[in-house]
PDB file of C-alpha atoms and ligand atoms in Angstrom:
ATOM      1  CA  MET F   1     -11.747 126.916  21.509  1.00  0.00           C
ATOM      2  CA  GLY F   2      -9.706 129.038  23.894  1.00  0.00           C
ATOM      3  CA  ILE F   3      -7.089 127.418  26.081  1.00  0.00           C
ATOM      4  CA  GLU F   4      -8.807 128.603  29.287  1.00  0.00           C
ATOM      5  CA  ALA F   5     -12.058 126.914  28.315  1.00  0.00           C
ATOM      6  CA  GLN F   6     -10.102 123.817  27.357  1.00  0.00           C
ATOM      7  CA  ILE F   7      -8.370 123.725  30.757  1.00  0.00           C
ATOM      8  CA  GLU F   8     -11.717 124.244  32.469  1.00  0.00           C
ATOM      9  CA  GLY F   9     -13.144 121.375  30.412  1.00  0.00           C
ATOM     10  CA  LEU F  10     -10.262 119.099  31.358  1.00  0.00           C
ATOM     11  CA  GLU F  11     -10.789 119.904  35.047  1.00  0.00           C
ATOM     12  CA  GLN F  12     -14.484 119.099  34.635  1.00  0.00           C
ATOM     13  CA  LEU F  13     -13.620 115.812  32.924  1.00  0.00           C
ATOM     14  CA  VAL F  14     -11.374 114.810  35.840  1.00  0.00           C
ATOM     15  CA  ALA F  15     -14.140 115.691  38.312  1.00  0.00           C
ATOM     16  CA  VAL F  16     -16.901 113.880  36.425  1.00  0.00           C
ATOM     17  CA  ASP F  17     -14.701 110.795  35.952  1.00  0.00           C
ATOM     18  CA  ALA F  18     -14.033 110.697  39.703  1.00  0.00           C
ATOM     19  CA  GLN F  19     -17.805 110.856  40.335  1.00  0.00           C
ATOM     20  CA  LEU F  20     -18.415 108.162  37.725  1.00  0.00           C
ATOM     21  CA  LYS F  21     -15.879 105.901  39.408  1.00  0.00           C
ATOM     22  CA  VAL F  22     -17.704 106.231  42.750  1.00  0.00           C
ATOM     23  CA  LEU F  23     -21.072 105.472  41.094  1.00  0.00           C
ATOM     24  CA  ARG F  24     -19.702 102.486  39.159  1.00  0.00           C
ATOM     25  CA  ASP F  25     -18.034 101.081  42.281  1.00  0.00           C
ATOM     26  CA  GLU F  26     -21.347 101.348  44.154  1.00  0.00           C
ATOM     27  CA  LEU F  27     -23.176  99.659  41.288  1.00  0.00           C
ATOM     28  CA  ALA F  28     -20.631  96.828  41.231  1.00  0.00           C
ATOM     29  CA  LYS F  29     -20.996  96.436  45.008  1.00  0.00           C
ATOM     30  CA  GLU F  30     -24.798  96.130  44.740  1.00  0.00           C
ATOM     31  CA  ARG F  31     -24.456  93.569  41.955  1.00  0.00           C
ATOM     32  CA  ASN F  32     -21.843  91.588  43.864  1.00  0.00           C
ATOM     33  CA  GLU F  33     -24.010  91.386  46.988  1.00  0.00           C
ATOM     34  CA  ILE F  34     -26.973  89.988  45.076  1.00  0.00           C
ATOM     35  CA  GLU F  35     -24.699  87.630  43.191  1.00  0.00           C
ATOM     36  CA  ALA F  36     -23.028  86.427  46.388  1.00  0.00           C
ATOM     37  CA  ILE F  37     -26.422  85.495  47.883  1.00  0.00           C
ATOM     38  CA  ALA F  38     -27.530  83.728  44.699  1.00  0.00           C
ATOM     39  CA  THR F  39     -24.234  81.837  44.443  1.00  0.00           C
ATOM     40  CA  GLU F  40     -24.385  80.717  48.082  1.00  0.00           C
ATOM     41  CA  LYS F  41     -27.983  79.544  47.591  1.00  0.00           C
ATOM     42  CA  GLN F  42     -26.994  77.598  44.499  1.00  0.00           C
ATOM     43  CA  ARG F  43     -24.060  75.987  46.307  1.00  0.00           C
ATOM     44  CA  LEU F  44     -26.293  74.907  49.209  1.00  0.00           C
ATOM     45  CA  GLU F  45     -28.904  73.518  46.822  1.00  0.00           C
ATOM     46  CA  GLY F  46     -26.214  71.395  45.191  1.00  0.00           C
ATOM     47  CA  GLN F  47     -25.028  70.199  48.596  1.00  0.00           C
ATOM     48  CA  LEU F  48     -28.629  69.462  49.636  1.00  0.00           C
ATOM     49  CA  ALA F  49     -29.170  67.227  46.618  1.00  0.00           C
ATOM     50  CA  ILE F  50     -25.994  65.274  47.464  1.00  0.00           C
ATOM     51  CA  ASP F  51     -26.983  64.960  51.141  1.00  0.00           C
ATOM     52  CA  ARG F  52     -30.483  63.744  50.267  1.00  0.00           C
ATOM     53  CA  ALA F  53     -29.143  61.117  47.889  1.00  0.00           C
ATOM     54  CA  SER F  54     -26.636  59.920  50.464  1.00  0.00           C
ATOM     55  CA  LEU F  55     -29.331  59.760  53.163  1.00  0.00           C
ATOM     56  CA  ILE F  56     -31.485  57.554  50.937  1.00  0.00           C
ATOM     57  CA  GLU F  57     -28.469  55.294  50.391  1.00  0.00           C
ATOM     58  CA  MET F  58     -27.652  55.115  54.117  1.00  0.00           C
ATOM     59  CA  ASP F  59     -31.291  54.457  55.053  1.00  0.00           C
ATOM     60  CA  LYS F  60     -31.327  51.560  52.599  1.00  0.00           C
ATOM     61  CA  THR F  61     -28.106  50.078  54.011  1.00  0.00           C
ATOM     62  CA  ARG F  62     -29.426  50.511  57.541  1.00  0.00           C
ATOM     63  CA  GLY F  63     -32.595  48.601  56.577  1.00  0.00           C
ATOM     64  CA  GLU F  64     -30.549  45.756  55.150  1.00  0.00           C
ATOM     65  CA  LEU F  65     -28.286  45.596  58.199  1.00  0.00           C
ATOM     66  CA  THR F  66     -31.252  45.638  60.568  1.00  0.00           C
ATOM     67  CA  GLN F  67     -32.782  42.720  58.690  1.00  0.00           C
ATOM     68  CA  ASP F  68     -29.451  40.898  58.805  1.00  0.00           C
ATOM     69  CA  HIS F  69     -29.260  41.565  62.545  1.00  0.00           C
ATOM     70  CA  ARG F  70     -32.723  40.087  63.039  1.00  0.00           C
ATOM     71  CA  HIS F  71     -31.804  37.116  60.914  1.00  0.00           C
ATOM     72  CA  LEU F  72     -28.642  36.497  62.978  1.00  0.00           C
ATOM     73  CA  GLY F  73     -30.776  36.685  66.122  1.00  0.00           C
ATOM     74  CA  GLN F  74     -32.953  33.871  64.816  1.00  0.00           C
ATOM     75  CA  GLN F  75     -29.838  31.844  63.964  1.00  0.00           C
ATOM     76  CA  LEU F  76     -28.584  32.443  67.506  1.00  0.00           C
ATOM     77  CA  ASP F  77     -31.834  31.039  68.935  1.00  0.00           C
ATOM     78  CA  ARG F  78     -31.536  27.939  66.791  1.00  0.00           C
ATOM     79  CA  SER F  79     -27.881  27.540  67.747  1.00  0.00           C
ATOM     80  CA  ARG F  80     -28.755  27.742  71.475  1.00  0.00           C
ATOM     81  CA  GLU F  81     -31.388  25.124  70.923  1.00  0.00           C
ATOM     82  CA  ARG F  82     -28.827  22.867  69.233  1.00  0.00           C
ATOM     83  CA  LEU F  83     -26.463  23.339  72.187  1.00  0.00           C
ATOM     84  CA  SER F  84     -29.179  22.352  74.638  1.00  0.00           C
ATOM     85  CA  ARG F  85     -29.847  19.221  72.603  1.00  0.00           C
ATOM     86  CA  ALA F  86     -26.168  18.245  72.253  1.00  0.00           C
ATOM     87  CA  ARG F  87     -25.592  14.663  73.422  1.00  0.00           C
ATOM     88  CA  THR F  88     -21.863  14.220  73.061  1.00  0.00           C
ATOM     89  CA  GLU F  89     -18.938  16.397  74.109  1.00  0.00           C
ATOM     90  CA  ARG F  90     -18.051  16.831  70.452  1.00  0.00           C
ATOM     91  CA  GLU F  91     -21.541  18.022  69.509  1.00  0.00           C
ATOM     92  CA  SER F  92     -21.615  20.426  72.405  1.00  0.00           C
ATOM     93  CA  GLN F  93     -18.185  21.871  71.529  1.00  0.00           C
ATOM     94  CA  ALA F  94     -19.229  22.378  67.897  1.00  0.00           C
ATOM     95  CA  ALA F  95     -22.445  24.093  69.002  1.00  0.00           C
ATOM     96  CA  GLU F  96     -20.465  26.355  71.404  1.00  0.00           C
ATOM     97  CA  ARG F  97     -18.135  27.377  68.594  1.00  0.00           C
ATOM     98  CA  GLU F  98     -21.031  28.151  66.298  1.00  0.00           C
ATOM     99  CA  LEU F  99     -22.757  30.092  69.059  1.00  0.00           C
ATOM    100  CA  ASP F 100     -19.616  32.170  69.728  1.00  0.00           C
ATOM    101  CA  GLU F 101     -19.237  33.014  66.070  1.00  0.00           C
ATOM    102  CA  LEU F 102     -22.884  33.977  65.737  1.00  0.00           C
ATOM    103  CA  ARG F 103     -22.756  36.089  68.899  1.00  0.00           C
ATOM    104  CA  LYS F 104     -19.814  38.022  67.475  1.00  0.00           C
ATOM    105  CA  LEU F 105     -21.552  38.568  64.119  1.00  0.00           C
ATOM    106  CA  HIS F 106     -24.769  39.573  65.892  1.00  0.00           C
ATOM    107  CA  ARG F 107     -22.893  42.094  68.056  1.00  0.00           C
ATOM    108  CA  ASP F 108     -20.941  43.491  65.063  1.00  0.00           C
ATOM    109  CA  ARG F 109     -24.160  43.998  63.121  1.00  0.00           C
ATOM    110  CA  GLU F 110     -25.686  45.775  66.104  1.00  0.00           C
ATOM    111  CA  ILE F 111     -22.740  48.208  66.283  1.00  0.00           C
ATOM    112  CA  GLU F 112     -22.964  48.853  62.533  1.00  0.00           C
ATOM    113  CA  VAL F 113     -26.701  49.537  62.741  1.00  0.00           C
ATOM    114  CA  SER F 114     -26.250  51.942  65.644  1.00  0.00           C
ATOM    115  CA  LYS F 115     -23.443  53.768  63.795  1.00  0.00           C
ATOM    116  CA  LEU F 116     -25.690  54.156  60.750  1.00  0.00           C
ATOM    117  CA  VAL F 117     -28.573  55.403  62.887  1.00  0.00           C
ATOM    118  CA  THR F 118     -26.266  58.145  64.199  1.00  0.00           C
ATOM    119  CA  LEU F 119     -25.043  58.978  60.676  1.00  0.00           C
ATOM    120  CA  CYS F 120     -28.604  59.127  59.333  1.00  0.00           C
ATOM    121  CA  ASP F 121     -29.648  61.430  62.184  1.00  0.00           C
ATOM    122  CA  GLU F 122     -26.681  63.686  61.470  1.00  0.00           C
ATOM    123  CA  ALA F 123     -27.491  63.736  57.755  1.00  0.00           C
ATOM    124  CA  ARG F 124     -31.123  64.595  58.511  1.00  0.00           C
ATOM    125  CA  ASN F 125     -29.954  67.481  60.708  1.00  0.00           C
ATOM    126  CA  THR F 126     -27.601  68.770  58.021  1.00  0.00           C
ATOM    127  CA  ILE F 127     -30.398  68.575  55.458  1.00  0.00           C
ATOM    128  CA  LEU F 128     -32.735  70.476  57.753  1.00  0.00           C
ATOM    129  CA  ASN F 129     -30.083  73.164  58.349  1.00  0.00           C
ATOM    130  CA  HIS F 130     -29.462  73.516  54.626  1.00  0.00           C
ATOM    131  CA  GLU F 131     -33.183  73.739  53.900  1.00  0.00           C
ATOM    132  CA  THR F 132     -33.568  76.469  56.523  1.00  0.00           C
ATOM    133  CA  ARG F 133     -30.561  78.395  55.205  1.00  0.00           C
ATOM    134  CA  ILE F 134     -31.767  78.092  51.591  1.00  0.00           C
ATOM    135  CA  ALA F 135     -35.204  79.391  52.607  1.00  0.00           C
ATOM    136  CA  GLU F 136     -33.525  82.337  54.388  1.00  0.00           C
ATOM    137  CA  LEU F 137     -31.429  83.157  51.339  1.00  0.00           C
ATOM    138  CA  ALA F 138     -34.485  82.882  49.067  1.00  0.00           C
ATOM    139  CA  THR F 139     -36.355  85.321  51.323  1.00  0.00           C
ATOM    140  CA  ARG F 140     -33.395  87.678  51.300  1.00  0.00           C
ATOM    141  CA  LEU F 141     -33.249  87.549  47.520  1.00  0.00           C
ATOM    142  CA  ASP F 142     -37.012  88.120  47.252  1.00  0.00           C
ATOM    143  CA  THR F 143     -37.121  91.009  49.706  1.00  0.00           C
ATOM    144  CA  SER F 144     -33.773  92.731  49.176  1.00  0.00           C
ATOM    145  CA  SER F 145     -33.730  92.209  45.435  1.00  0.00           C
ATOM    146  CA  PRO F 146     -36.411  94.830  44.640  1.00  0.00           C
ATOM    147  CA  ASP F 147     -34.589  97.368  46.868  1.00  0.00           C
ATOM    148  CA  ALA F 148     -31.266  96.537  45.300  1.00  0.00           C
ATOM    149  CA  GLN F 149     -32.822  96.634  41.821  1.00  0.00           C
ATOM    150  CA  GLY F 150     -34.174 100.085  42.643  1.00  0.00           C
ATOM    151  CA  ARG F 151     -30.792 101.285  43.877  1.00  0.00           C
ATOM    152  CA  MET F 152     -29.064  99.817  40.833  1.00  0.00           C
ATOM    153  CA  ALA F 153     -31.567 101.430  38.457  1.00  0.00           C
ATOM    154  CA  SER F 154     -31.040 104.805  40.122  1.00  0.00           C
ATOM    155  CA  LEU F 155     -27.240 104.376  39.979  1.00  0.00           C
ATOM    156  CA  GLU F 156     -27.499 103.433  36.298  1.00  0.00           C
ATOM    157  CA  ALA F 157     -29.599 106.550  35.653  1.00  0.00           C
ATOM    158  CA  ASP F 158     -27.030 108.718  37.475  1.00  0.00           C
ATOM    159  CA  ILE F 159     -24.238 107.166  35.437  1.00  0.00           C
ATOM    160  CA  ALA F 160     -26.108 107.729  32.164  1.00  0.00           C
ATOM    161  CA  GLU F 161     -26.721 111.365  33.123  1.00  0.00           C
ATOM    162  CA  LYS F 162     -23.060 111.921  34.022  1.00  0.00           C
ATOM    163  CA  MET F 163     -21.969 110.229  30.810  1.00  0.00           C
ATOM    164  CA  ALA F 164     -24.189 112.588  28.785  1.00  0.00           C
ATOM    165  CA  GLY F 165     -22.654 115.559  30.607  1.00  0.00           C
ATOM    166  CA  ARG F 166     -19.228 114.099  30.054  1.00  0.00           C
ATOM    167  CA  ARG F 167     -19.809 113.878  26.286  1.00  0.00           C
ATOM    168  CA  GLN F 168     -20.745 117.568  26.208  1.00  0.00           C
ATOM    169  CA  ILE F 169     -17.598 118.523  28.114  1.00  0.00           C
ATOM    170  CA  GLY F 170     -15.556 116.292  25.806  1.00  0.00           C
ATOM    171  CA  ALA F 171     -16.963 118.068  22.749  1.00  0.00           C
ATOM    172  CA  LYS F 172     -16.016 121.396  24.318  1.00  0.00           C
ATOM    173  CA  VAL F 173     -12.430 120.332  25.023  1.00  0.00           C
ATOM    174  CA  GLY F 174     -11.874 119.145  21.461  1.00  0.00           C
ATOM    175  CA  GLY F 175     -10.944 116.048  19.514  1.00  0.00           C
ATOM    176  CA  LEU F 176      -7.231 115.383  19.876  1.00  0.00           C
ATOM    177  CA  THR F 177      -6.950 116.356  23.541  1.00  0.00           C
ATOM    178  CA  VAL F 178     -10.031 114.315  24.423  1.00  0.00           C
ATOM    179  CA  ARG F 179      -8.596 111.277  22.639  1.00  0.00           C
ATOM    180  CA  ARG F 180      -5.344 111.669  24.602  1.00  0.00           C
ATOM    181  CA  TYR F 181      -7.369 112.069  27.777  1.00  0.00           C
ATOM    182  CA  ASP F 182      -9.526 108.997  27.103  1.00  0.00           C
ATOM    183  CA  SER F 183      -6.649 106.722  26.168  1.00  0.00           C
ATOM    184  CA  MET F 184      -4.831 107.586  29.431  1.00  0.00           C
ATOM    185  CA  HIS F 185      -8.038 107.313  31.435  1.00  0.00           C
ATOM    186  CA  ALA F 186      -8.677 103.883  29.928  1.00  0.00           C
ATOM    187  CA  ARG F 187      -5.319 102.799  31.369  1.00  0.00           C
ATOM    188  CA  GLY F 188      -6.535 103.818  34.830  1.00  0.00           C
ATOM    189  CA  LYS F 189      -4.637 107.097  35.126  1.00  0.00           C
ATOM    190  CA  VAL F 190      -5.808 110.589  35.977  1.00  0.00           C
ATOM    191  CA  PRO F 191      -4.818 112.061  32.596  1.00  0.00           C
ATOM    192  CA  VAL F 192      -4.381 115.703  33.628  1.00  0.00           C
ATOM    193  CA  ALA F 193      -1.763 117.339  35.823  1.00  0.00           C
ATOM    194  CA  ARG F 194      -1.076 120.901  36.875  1.00  0.00           C
ATOM    195  CA  THR F 195       2.206 122.623  37.424  1.00  0.00           C
ATOM    196  CA  THR F 196       2.616 125.689  39.595  1.00  0.00           C
ATOM    197  CA  GLU F 197       6.323 125.960  40.306  1.00  0.00           C
ATOM    198  CA  GLY F 198       7.919 123.843  37.597  1.00  0.00           C
ATOM    199  CA  THR F 199       7.117 120.425  39.023  1.00  0.00           C
ATOM    200  CA  CYS F 200       4.535 118.151  37.427  1.00  0.00           C
ATOM    201  CA  LEU F 201       1.922 117.748  40.175  1.00  0.00           C
ATOM    202  CA  GLY F 202       0.929 114.370  38.682  1.00  0.00           C
ATOM    203  CA  CYS F 203       4.281 112.623  39.132  1.00  0.00           C
ATOM    204  CA  TYR F 204       6.259 115.232  41.127  1.00  0.00           C
ATOM    205  CA  VAL F 205       9.153 115.244  38.675  1.00  0.00           C
ATOM    206  CA  GLN F 206      10.838 118.561  37.785  1.00  0.00           C
ATOM    207  CA  LEU F 207       9.890 119.735  34.285  1.00  0.00           C
ATOM    208  CA  PRO F 208      12.475 120.953  31.756  1.00  0.00           C
ATOM    209  CA  PRO F 209      12.638 124.775  32.180  1.00  0.00           C
ATOM    210  CA  MET F 210      11.784 125.375  28.496  1.00  0.00           C
ATOM    211  CA  LEU F 211       8.611 123.346  28.793  1.00  0.00           C
ATOM    212  CA  PHE F 212       7.575 125.039  32.024  1.00  0.00           C
ATOM    213  CA  HIS F 213       8.261 128.446  30.457  1.00  0.00           C
ATOM    214  CA  SER F 214       6.107 127.611  27.442  1.00  0.00           C
ATOM    215  CA  LEU F 215       3.186 126.728  29.736  1.00  0.00           C
ATOM    216  CA  LEU F 216       3.352 129.894  31.883  1.00  0.00           C
ATOM    217  CA  SER F 217       1.432 132.022  29.382  1.00  0.00           C
ATOM    218  CA  ARG F 218      -1.461 129.487  29.315  1.00  0.00           C
ATOM    219  CA  THR F 219      -1.603 129.632  25.522  1.00  0.00           C
ATOM    220  CA  GLN F 220      -0.980 125.905  25.072  1.00  0.00           C
ATOM    221  CA  LEU F 221      -1.280 122.590  26.828  1.00  0.00           C
ATOM    222  CA  GLY F 222       1.823 120.488  27.401  1.00  0.00           C
ATOM    223  CA  GLU F 223       2.700 116.901  28.080  1.00  0.00           C
ATOM    224  CA  CYS F 224       4.773 115.786  31.058  1.00  0.00           C
ATOM    225  CA  PRO F 225       7.864 113.994  29.664  1.00  0.00           C
ATOM    226  CA  THR F 226       7.825 111.602  32.634  1.00  0.00           C
ATOM    227  CA  CYS F 227       4.182 110.587  33.247  1.00  0.00           C
ATOM    228  CA  HIS F 228       2.817 111.842  29.883  1.00  0.00           C
ATOM    229  CA  ARG F 229      -0.154 113.526  31.527  1.00  0.00           C
ATOM    230  CA  ILE F 230      -1.743 116.507  29.814  1.00  0.00           C
ATOM    231  CA  LEU F 231      -0.082 119.404  31.542  1.00  0.00           C
ATOM    232  CA  TYR F 232      -1.075 123.014  32.155  1.00  0.00           C
ATOM    233  CA  TYR F 233       0.116 125.873  34.281  1.00  0.00           C
ATOM    234  CA  SER F 234      -1.957 126.767  37.314  1.00  0.00           C
ATOM    235  CA  PRO F 235      -0.976 129.986  39.150  1.00  0.00           C
ATOM    236  CA  PRO F 236      -0.402 129.533  42.926  1.00  0.00           C
ATOM    237  CA  ALA F 237      -3.264 131.834  43.926  1.00  0.00           C
ATOM    238  CA  ALA F 238      -5.719 130.214  41.521  1.00  0.00           C
ATOM    239  CA  ALA F 239      -4.783 126.799  42.841  1.00  0.00           C
ATOM    240  CA  ALA F 240      -5.537 127.853  46.417  1.00  0.00           C
ATOM    241  CA  THR F 241      -8.738 129.873  45.835  1.00  0.00           C
ATOM    242  CA  PRO F 242     -11.435 127.266  45.163  1.00  0.00           C
ATOM    243  CA  ASP F 243     -11.099 125.614  48.568  1.00  0.00           C
ATOM    244  CA  ALA F 244      -9.896 128.532  50.695  1.00  0.00           C
ATOM    245  CA  GLU F 245     -12.232 131.370  49.718  1.00  0.00           C
ATOM    246  CA  PRO F 246     -15.680 130.051  50.702  1.00  0.00           C
ATOM    247  CA  LEU F 247     -14.315 128.867  54.039  1.00  0.00           C
ATOM    248  CA  ASP F 248     -12.847 132.298  54.859  1.00  0.00           C
ATOM    249  CA  ALA F 249     -16.067 134.012  53.797  1.00  0.00           C
ATOM    250  CA  SER F 250     -18.234 131.851  56.015  1.00  0.00           C
ATOM    251  CA  SER F 251     -15.939 132.249  59.020  1.00  0.00           C
ATOM    252  CA  THR F 252     -16.022 136.076  58.772  1.00  0.00           C
ATOM    253  CA  ASP F 253     -19.809 136.008  58.386  1.00  0.00           C
ATOM    254  CA  ALA F 254     -20.162 133.980  61.552  1.00  0.00           C
TER     255      ALA F 254
HETATM  256 ZN1   ZN Z   1       4.306 114.050  35.296  1.00  0.00          ZN
END
């Protein structure tokens, strides 16, 4: 394996890893979107169950209070009757007191019932809103899921294809260098750096002159003492050509 082919392989590895990162990010984004919808739906379903249970409870209490209110109304009628039949001052005062107390209880119950009616209405509205939202999310999952599944399958196929290509490049570059590359890549670094004028273009630290000199002939790869990237010499012209040449050509053609 010649050094030139090895350098070319390393450049290809960097390029294919950059493409793989884009594809994997897209795949993660697709997955996250689907998951976010499913999670929100699940959360609302949980909330809906709680709201329904609490509505049943409030409806029951409201029923009891309404009955109590009716019952107090009947007591009020009887109390009024007693007052009308009172013969002595003492009897009439006692009946008045009882009537006052009952009136207050009757009124309190009425306020409680009306508060609960409002609360029940609000709960019913919330339940309706949640049901609507859950139905929307279910539709979104049903309709967007096949599209998203399709996109994810195609991304997975692209990734598999790139990975196969990557393995071939890796085999070309050779065992030890590939292992160094992979271990740095696994730590989230771009494992390769060029140097053109004696500076590592990965970390921009000046290289020891002896090291730079040993790389100039392109007979061996080096390692940057600062960032530990795999290092190789790239002549200034060669570094500029890939981007500059096709542009110049097309501008003179036009
Ligand atoms: Zn460096």
